[in-house]
PDB file of C-alpha atoms in Angstrom:
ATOM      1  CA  UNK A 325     -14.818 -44.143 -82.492  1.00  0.00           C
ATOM      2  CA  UNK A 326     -11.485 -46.385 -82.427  1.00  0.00           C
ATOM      3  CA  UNK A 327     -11.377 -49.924 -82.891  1.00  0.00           C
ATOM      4  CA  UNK A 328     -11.281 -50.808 -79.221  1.00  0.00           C
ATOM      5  CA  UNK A 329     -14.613 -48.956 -78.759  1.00  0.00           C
ATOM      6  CA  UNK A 330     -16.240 -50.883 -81.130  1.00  0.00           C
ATOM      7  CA  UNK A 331     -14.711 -54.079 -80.634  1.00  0.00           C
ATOM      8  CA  UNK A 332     -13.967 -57.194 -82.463  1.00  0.00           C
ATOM      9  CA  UNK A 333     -14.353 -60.789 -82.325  1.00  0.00           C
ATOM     10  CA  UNK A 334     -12.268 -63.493 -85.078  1.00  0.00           C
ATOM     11  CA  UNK A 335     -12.986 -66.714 -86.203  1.00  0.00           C
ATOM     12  CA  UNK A 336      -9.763 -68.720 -87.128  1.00  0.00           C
ATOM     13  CA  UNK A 337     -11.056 -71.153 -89.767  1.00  0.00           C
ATOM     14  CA  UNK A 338      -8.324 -73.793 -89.046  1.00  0.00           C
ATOM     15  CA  UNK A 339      -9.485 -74.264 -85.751  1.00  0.00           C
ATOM     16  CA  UNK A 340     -12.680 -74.176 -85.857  1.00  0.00           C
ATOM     17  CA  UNK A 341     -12.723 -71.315 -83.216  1.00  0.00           C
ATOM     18  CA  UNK A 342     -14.407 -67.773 -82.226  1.00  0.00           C
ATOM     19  CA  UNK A 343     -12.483 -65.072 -79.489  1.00  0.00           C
ATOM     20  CA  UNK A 344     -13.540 -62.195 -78.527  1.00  0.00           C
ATOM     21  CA  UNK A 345     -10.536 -61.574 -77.080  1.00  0.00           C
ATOM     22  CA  UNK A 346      -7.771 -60.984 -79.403  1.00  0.00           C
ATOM     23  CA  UNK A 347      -6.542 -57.708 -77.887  1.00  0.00           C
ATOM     24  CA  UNK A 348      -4.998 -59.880 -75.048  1.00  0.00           C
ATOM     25  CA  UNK A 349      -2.886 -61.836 -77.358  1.00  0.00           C
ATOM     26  CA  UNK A 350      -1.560 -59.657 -79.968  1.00  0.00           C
ATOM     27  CA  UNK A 351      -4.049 -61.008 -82.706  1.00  0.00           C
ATOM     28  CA  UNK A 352      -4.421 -57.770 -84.365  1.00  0.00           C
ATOM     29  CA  UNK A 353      -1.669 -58.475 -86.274  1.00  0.00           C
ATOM     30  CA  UNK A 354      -2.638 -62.562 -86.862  1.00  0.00           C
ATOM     31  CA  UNK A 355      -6.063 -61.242 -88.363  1.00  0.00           C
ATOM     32  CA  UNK A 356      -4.321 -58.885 -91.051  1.00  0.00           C
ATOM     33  CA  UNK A 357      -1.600 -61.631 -91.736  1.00  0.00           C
ATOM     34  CA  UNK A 358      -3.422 -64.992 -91.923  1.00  0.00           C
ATOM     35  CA  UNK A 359      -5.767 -66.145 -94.593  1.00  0.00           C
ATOM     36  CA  UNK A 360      -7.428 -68.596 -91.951  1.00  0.00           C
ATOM     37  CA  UNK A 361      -8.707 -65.845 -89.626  1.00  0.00           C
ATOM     38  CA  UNK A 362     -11.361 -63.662 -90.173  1.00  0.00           C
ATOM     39  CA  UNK A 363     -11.727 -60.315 -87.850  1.00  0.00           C
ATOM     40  CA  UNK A 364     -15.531 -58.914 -87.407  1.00  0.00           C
ATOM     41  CA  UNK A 365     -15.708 -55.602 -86.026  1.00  0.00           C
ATOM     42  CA  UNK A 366     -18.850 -54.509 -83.623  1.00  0.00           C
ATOM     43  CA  UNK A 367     -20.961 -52.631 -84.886  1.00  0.00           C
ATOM     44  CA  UNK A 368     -21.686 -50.428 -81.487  1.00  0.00           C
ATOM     45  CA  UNK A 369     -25.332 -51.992 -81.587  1.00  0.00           C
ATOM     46  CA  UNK A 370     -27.011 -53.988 -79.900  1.00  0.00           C
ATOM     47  CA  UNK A 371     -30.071 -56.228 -80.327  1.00  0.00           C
ATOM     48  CA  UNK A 372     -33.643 -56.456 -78.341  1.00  0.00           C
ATOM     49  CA  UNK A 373     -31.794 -58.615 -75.571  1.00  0.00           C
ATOM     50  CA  UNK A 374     -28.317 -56.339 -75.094  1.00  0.00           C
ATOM     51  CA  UNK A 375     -26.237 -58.383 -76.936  1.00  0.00           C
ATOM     52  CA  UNK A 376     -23.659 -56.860 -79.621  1.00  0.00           C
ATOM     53  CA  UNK A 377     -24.290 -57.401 -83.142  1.00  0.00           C
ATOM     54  CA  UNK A 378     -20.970 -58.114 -85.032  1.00  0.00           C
ATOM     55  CA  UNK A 379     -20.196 -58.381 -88.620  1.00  0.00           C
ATOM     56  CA  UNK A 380     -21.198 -62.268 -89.414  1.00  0.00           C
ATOM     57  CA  UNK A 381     -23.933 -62.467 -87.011  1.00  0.00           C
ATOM     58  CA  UNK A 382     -26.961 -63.769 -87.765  1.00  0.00           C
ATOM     59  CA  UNK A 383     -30.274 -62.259 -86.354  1.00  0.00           C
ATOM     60  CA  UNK A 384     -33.769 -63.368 -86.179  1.00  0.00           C
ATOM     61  CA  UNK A 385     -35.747 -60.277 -87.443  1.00  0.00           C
ATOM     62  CA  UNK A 386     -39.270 -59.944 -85.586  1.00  0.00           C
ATOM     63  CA  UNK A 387     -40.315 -56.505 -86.570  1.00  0.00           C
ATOM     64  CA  UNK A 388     -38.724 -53.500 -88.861  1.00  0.00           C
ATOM     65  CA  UNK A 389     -39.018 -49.964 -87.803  1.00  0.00           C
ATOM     66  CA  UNK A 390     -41.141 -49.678 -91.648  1.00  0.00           C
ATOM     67  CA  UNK A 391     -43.926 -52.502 -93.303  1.00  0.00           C
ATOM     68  CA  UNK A 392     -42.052 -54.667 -94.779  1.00  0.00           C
ATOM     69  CA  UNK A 393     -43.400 -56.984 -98.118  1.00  0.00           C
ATOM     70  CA  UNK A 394     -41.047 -59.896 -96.624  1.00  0.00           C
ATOM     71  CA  UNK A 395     -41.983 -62.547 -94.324  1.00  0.00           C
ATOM     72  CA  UNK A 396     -40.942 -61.553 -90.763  1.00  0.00           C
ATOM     73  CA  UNK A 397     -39.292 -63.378 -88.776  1.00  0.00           C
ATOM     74  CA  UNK A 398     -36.632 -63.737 -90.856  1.00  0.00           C
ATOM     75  CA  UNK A 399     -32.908 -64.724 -90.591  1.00  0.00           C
ATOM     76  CA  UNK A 400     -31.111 -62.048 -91.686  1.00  0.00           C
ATOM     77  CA  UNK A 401     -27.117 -61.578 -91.858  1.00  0.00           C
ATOM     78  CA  UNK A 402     -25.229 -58.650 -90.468  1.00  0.00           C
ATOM     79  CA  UNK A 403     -22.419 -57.728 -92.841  1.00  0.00           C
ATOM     80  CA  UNK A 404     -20.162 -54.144 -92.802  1.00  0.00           C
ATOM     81  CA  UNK A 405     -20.462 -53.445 -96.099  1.00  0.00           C
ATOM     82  CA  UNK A 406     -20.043 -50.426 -98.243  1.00  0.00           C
ATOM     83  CA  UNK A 407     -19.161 -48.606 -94.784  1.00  0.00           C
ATOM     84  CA  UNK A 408     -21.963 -49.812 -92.714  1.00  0.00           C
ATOM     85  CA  UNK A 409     -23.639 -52.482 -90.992  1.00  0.00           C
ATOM     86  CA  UNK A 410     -25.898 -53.734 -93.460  1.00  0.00           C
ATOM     87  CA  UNK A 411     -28.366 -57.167 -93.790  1.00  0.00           C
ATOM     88  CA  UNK A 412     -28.668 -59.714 -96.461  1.00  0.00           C
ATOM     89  CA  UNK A 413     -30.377 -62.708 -97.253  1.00  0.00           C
ATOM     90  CA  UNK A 414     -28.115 -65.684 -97.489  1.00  0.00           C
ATOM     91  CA  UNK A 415     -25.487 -63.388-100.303  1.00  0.00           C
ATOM     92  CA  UNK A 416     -28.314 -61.048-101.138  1.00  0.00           C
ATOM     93  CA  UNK A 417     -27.376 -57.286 -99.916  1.00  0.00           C
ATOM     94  CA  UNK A 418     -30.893 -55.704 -98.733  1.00  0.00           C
ATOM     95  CA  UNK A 419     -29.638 -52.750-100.392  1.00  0.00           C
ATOM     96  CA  UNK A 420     -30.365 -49.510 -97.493  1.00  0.00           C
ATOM     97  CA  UNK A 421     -31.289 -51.796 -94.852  1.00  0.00           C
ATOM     98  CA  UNK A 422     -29.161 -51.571 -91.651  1.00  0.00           C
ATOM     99  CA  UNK A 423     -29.347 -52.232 -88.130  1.00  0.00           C
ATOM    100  CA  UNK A 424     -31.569 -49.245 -87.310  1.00  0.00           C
ATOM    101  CA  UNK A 425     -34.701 -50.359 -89.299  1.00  0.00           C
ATOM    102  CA  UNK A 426     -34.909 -53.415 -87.196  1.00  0.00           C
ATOM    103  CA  UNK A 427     -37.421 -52.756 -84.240  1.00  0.00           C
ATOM    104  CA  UNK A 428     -37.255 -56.261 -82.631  1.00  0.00           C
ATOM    105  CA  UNK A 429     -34.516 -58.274 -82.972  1.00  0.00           C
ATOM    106  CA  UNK A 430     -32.453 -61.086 -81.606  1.00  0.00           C
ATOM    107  CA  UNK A 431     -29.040 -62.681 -82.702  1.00  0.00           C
ATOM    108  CA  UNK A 432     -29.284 -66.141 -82.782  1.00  0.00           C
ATOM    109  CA  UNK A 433     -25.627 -67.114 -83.521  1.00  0.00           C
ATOM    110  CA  UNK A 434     -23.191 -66.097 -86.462  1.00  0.00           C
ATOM    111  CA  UNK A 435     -22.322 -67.834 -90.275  1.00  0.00           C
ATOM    112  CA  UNK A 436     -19.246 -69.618 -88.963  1.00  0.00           C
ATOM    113  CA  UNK A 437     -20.495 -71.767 -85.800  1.00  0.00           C
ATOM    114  CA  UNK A 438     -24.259 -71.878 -87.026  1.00  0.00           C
ATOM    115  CA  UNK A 439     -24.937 -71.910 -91.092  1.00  0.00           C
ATOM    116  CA  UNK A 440     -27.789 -74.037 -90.046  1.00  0.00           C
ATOM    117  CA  UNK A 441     -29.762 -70.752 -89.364  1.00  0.00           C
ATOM    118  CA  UNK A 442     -29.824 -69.829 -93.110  1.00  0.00           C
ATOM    119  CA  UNK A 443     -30.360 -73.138 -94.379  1.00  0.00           C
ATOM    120  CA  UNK A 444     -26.819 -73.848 -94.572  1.00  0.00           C
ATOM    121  CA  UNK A 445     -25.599 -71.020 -96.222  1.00  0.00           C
ATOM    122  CA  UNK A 446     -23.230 -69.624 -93.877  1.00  0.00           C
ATOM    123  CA  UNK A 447     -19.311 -68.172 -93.982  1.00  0.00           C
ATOM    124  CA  UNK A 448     -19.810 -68.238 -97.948  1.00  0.00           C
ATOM    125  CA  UNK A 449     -21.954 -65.814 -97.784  1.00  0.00           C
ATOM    126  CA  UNK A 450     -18.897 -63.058 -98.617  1.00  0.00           C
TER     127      UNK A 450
END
């Protein structure tokens, strides 16, 4: 799949502001050659409601496709990592566990414009 198929969103940290729409404006180029913008690729999933989950999201986990020892619901953050969309907790990797294990699930904002979600811990989760 190519980038426009997937998609991508940026924050641009010295503005305090999320686009989705960075393809109108030439900010391909911004993302790769500004240290205050972050890009965060779709990951061609989406959640129990039809939204997208991108890389920085955070999503309120209701039910994995597997029993799980952890509490559920949980916040959980979507990260591409090692080549795929992976979760953590807070800056804890869930080593294995990616989008498809989660059998209900809901994002409920993203670590830039909502750290609230995981107690605060939020874009320094990298």
């Amino acid at each position: 799949m190519s980038l426009y198929e997937f998609g991508a969103r940026y924050w641009d940290a010295e503005t305090k502001n999320m686009s989705y729409h960075f393809y109108e404006y030439g900010w391909l180029q911004v993302c790769i050659l500004s240290p205050d913008v972050v890009l965060m690729l779709k990951s061609g999933v989406k959640d129990s409601k039809g939204k997208d989950y991108y890389d920085g999201d955070i999503v309120k986990v209701n039910k994995l496709n597997f029993e799980s020892s952890g509490p559920l619901p949980e916040n959980l953050v979507v990260r591409l990592y090692e080549g795929m969309f992976q979760l953590f907790r807070g800056r804890e990797p869930l080593m294995g566990l990616h989008l498809g294990y989660i059998a209900d699930g809901e994002v409920i904002g993203n670590i830039y414009e909502n750290p609230e979600f995981l107690g605060g811990e939020g874009a320094d989760t990298e």
